[in-house]
Short mmCIF file of C-alpha atoms in Angstrom, two decimals:
data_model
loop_
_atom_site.label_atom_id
_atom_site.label_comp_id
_atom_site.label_asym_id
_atom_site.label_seq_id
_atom_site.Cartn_x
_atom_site.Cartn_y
_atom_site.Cartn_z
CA UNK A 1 107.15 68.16 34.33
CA UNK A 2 103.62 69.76 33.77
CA UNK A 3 102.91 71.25 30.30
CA UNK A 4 102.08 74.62 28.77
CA UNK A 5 98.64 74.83 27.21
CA UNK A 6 99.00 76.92 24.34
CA UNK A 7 95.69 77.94 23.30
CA UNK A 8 95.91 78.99 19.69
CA UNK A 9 93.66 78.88 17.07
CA UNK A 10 96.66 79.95 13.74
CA UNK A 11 98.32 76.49 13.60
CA UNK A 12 101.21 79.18 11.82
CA UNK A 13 101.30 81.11 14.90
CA UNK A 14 101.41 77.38 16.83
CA UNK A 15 104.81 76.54 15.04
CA UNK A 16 106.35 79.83 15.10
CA UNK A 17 105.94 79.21 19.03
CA UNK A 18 107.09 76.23 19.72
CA UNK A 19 110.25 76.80 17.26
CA UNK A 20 110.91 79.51 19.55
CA UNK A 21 110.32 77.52 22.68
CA UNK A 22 112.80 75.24 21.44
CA UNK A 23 115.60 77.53 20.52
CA UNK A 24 114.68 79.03 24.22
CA UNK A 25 115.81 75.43 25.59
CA UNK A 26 112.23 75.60 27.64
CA UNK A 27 111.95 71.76 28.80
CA UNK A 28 108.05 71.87 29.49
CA UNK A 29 105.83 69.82 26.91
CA UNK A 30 103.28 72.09 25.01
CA UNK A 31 99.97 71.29 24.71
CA UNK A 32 97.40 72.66 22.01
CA UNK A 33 93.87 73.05 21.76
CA UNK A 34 92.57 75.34 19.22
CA UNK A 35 89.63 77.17 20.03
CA UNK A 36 88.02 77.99 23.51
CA UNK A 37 85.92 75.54 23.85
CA UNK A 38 88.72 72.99 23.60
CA UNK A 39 90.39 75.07 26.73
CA UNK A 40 87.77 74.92 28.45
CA UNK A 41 87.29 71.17 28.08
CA UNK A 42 91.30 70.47 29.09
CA UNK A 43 91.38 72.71 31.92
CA UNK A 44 88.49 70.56 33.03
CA UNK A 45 89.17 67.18 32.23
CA UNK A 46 86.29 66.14 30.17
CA UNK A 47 85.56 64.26 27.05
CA UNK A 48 88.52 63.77 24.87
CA UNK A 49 90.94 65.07 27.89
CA UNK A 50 89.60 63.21 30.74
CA UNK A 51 92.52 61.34 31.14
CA UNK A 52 95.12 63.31 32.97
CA UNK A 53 98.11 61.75 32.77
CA UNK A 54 97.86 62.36 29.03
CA UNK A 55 96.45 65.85 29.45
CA UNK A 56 97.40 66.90 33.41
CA UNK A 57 96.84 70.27 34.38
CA UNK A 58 99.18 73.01 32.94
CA UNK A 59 101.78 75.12 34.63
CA UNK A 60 101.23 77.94 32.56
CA UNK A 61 98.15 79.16 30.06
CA UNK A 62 99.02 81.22 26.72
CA UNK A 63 95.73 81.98 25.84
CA UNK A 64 95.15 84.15 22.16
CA UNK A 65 92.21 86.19 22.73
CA UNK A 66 90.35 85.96 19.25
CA UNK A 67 89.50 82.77 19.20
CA UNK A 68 86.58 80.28 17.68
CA UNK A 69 83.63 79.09 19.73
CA UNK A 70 85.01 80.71 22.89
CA UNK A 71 86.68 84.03 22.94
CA UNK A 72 89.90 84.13 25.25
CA UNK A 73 88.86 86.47 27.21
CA UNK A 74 85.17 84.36 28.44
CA UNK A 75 88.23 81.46 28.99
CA UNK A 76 90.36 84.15 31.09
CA UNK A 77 86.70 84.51 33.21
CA UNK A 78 85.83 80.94 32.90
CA UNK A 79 89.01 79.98 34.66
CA UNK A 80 89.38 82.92 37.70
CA UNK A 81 85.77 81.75 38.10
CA UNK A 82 87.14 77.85 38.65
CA UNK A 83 87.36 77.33 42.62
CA UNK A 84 91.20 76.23 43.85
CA UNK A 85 92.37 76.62 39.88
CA UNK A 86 95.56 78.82 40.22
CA UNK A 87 96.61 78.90 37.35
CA UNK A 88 98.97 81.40 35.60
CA UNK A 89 97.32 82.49 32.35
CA UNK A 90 99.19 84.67 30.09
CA UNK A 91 97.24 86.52 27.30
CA UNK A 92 99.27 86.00 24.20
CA UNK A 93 97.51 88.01 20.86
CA UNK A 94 98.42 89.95 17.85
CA UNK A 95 96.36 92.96 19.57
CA UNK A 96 97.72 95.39 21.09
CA UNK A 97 94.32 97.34 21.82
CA UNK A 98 94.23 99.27 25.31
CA UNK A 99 90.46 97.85 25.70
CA UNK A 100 91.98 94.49 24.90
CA UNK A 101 94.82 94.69 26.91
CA UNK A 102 92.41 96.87 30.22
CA UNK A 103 89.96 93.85 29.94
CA UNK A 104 92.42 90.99 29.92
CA UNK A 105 93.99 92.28 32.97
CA UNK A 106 90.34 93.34 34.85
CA UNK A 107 89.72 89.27 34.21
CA UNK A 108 92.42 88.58 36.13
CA UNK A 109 95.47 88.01 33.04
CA UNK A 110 98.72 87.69 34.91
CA UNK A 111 100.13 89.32 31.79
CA UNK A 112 99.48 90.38 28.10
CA UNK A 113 101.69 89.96 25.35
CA UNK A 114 101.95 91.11 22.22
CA UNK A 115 102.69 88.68 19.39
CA UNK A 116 106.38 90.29 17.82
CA UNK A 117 105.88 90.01 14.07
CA UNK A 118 109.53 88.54 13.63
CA UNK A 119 110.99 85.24 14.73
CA UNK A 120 114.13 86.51 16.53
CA UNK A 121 111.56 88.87 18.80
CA UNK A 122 109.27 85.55 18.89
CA UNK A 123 112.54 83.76 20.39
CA UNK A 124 113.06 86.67 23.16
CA UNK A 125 109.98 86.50 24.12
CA UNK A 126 109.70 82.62 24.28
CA UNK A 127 113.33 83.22 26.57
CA UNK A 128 111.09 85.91 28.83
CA UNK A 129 108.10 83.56 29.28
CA UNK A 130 110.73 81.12 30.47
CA UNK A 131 112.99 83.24 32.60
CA UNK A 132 110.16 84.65 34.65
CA UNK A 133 107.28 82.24 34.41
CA UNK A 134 108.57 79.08 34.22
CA UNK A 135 111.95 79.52 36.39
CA UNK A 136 111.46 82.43 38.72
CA UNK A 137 108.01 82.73 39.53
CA UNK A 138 106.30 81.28 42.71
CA UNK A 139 103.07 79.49 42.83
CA UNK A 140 101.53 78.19 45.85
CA UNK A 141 101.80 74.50 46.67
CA UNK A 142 99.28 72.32 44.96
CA UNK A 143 98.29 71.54 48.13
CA UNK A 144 97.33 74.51 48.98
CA UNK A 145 95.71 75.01 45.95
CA UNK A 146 92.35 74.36 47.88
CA UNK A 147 92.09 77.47 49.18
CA UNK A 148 93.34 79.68 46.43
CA UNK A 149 89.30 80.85 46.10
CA UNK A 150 88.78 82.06 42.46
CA UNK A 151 91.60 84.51 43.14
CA UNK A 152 94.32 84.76 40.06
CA UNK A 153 97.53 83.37 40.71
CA UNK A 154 99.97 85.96 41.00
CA UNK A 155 103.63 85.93 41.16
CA UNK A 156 105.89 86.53 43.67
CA UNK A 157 109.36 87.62 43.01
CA UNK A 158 112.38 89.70 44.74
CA UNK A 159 113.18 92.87 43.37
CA UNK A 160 115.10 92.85 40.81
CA UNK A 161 113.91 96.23 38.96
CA UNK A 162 115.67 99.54 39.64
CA UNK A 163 112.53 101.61 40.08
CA UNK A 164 109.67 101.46 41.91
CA UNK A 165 107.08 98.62 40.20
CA UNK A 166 103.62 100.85 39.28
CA UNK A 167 100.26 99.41 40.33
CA UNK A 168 99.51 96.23 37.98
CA UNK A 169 96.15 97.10 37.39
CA UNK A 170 95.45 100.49 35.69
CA UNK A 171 99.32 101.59 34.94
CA UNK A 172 100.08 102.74 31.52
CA UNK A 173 102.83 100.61 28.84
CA UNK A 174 104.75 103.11 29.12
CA UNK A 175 105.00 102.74 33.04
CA UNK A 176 105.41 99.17 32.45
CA UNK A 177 107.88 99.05 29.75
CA UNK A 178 110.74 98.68 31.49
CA UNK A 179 109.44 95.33 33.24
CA UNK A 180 109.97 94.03 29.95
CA UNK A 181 113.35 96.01 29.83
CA UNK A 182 112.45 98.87 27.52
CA UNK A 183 113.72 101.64 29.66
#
């Protein structure tokens, strides 16, 4: 089963997630590295994470976007830039900035979240990251990972919301809001 790379810098912020990834009953491993650099470095395989079967490529990215060395959002870039790299990166912070949240998704963010500041929201969330990214979404085949380009993975689902989905790119919160099923 691949891992999550959580990419956190608050090694508080690192338990209060995996606790909640726990009580979620998510079955993935979770990998850390905390700063960008370190990212960076896994996602590539080199120096202390060369070896992949200890460190193999992630099936999901939560990436914090304040974060030493490395901002997340330069990791966001470094990775759409990455040739045949689809990965699914989901921008995880404690802002909730409009320019934060415009430039995450203009880099190519598959999603921004908003770190809840108490544990039972924390859980809820940890049971939406799972639900959707980790059980219904669609990647393409590894093997066709090849020609994935630099283009951001995206996901491909059925309908399952009520009302029409708004463009990703540019809509409001509150036209998104009921995505995560505040409507």
């Amino acid at each position: 089963m691949k891992p999550i790379l959580q990419v956190e810098d608050d090694p508080n912020d690192v338990v209060l997630l995996q606790h909640a990834m726990t009580k979620a009953a998510v079955a993935n491993p979770i990998q850390v590295v905390t700063d960008g650099q370190q990212a960076i470095d896994y996602l590539k395989g080199a120096g202390k994470f060369a070896d992949r079967e200890k460190f193999p490529l992630p099936c999901l990215v939560l990436l914090d976007l304040k974060l030493p060395y490395v901002m997340g959002l330069n990791v966001l870039k470094w990775i759409r830039q990455q040739p045949g790299m689809a990965l699914v990166v989901v921008m995880l912070s404690a802002s909730g900035e409009d320019a934060d949240i415009a430039a995450a998704y203009r880099l190519g963010a598959n999603a921004f979240l908003t770190k809840p500041s108490r544990a039972s929201k924390l859980e809820e969330m940890a049971k939406a990251i799972k639900d959707f990214w980790l059980i219904n979404n669609t990647l393409p085949q590894e093997s066709h990972a090849e020609t994935a380009g630099s283009e951001p993975a995206r996901a491909r689902t059925t309908a399952f919301a009520a009302k029409t989905r708004p463009p990703v790119n540019g809509a409001s919160r509150e036209e998104c809001n009921y995505i995560q099923g505040n409507k």
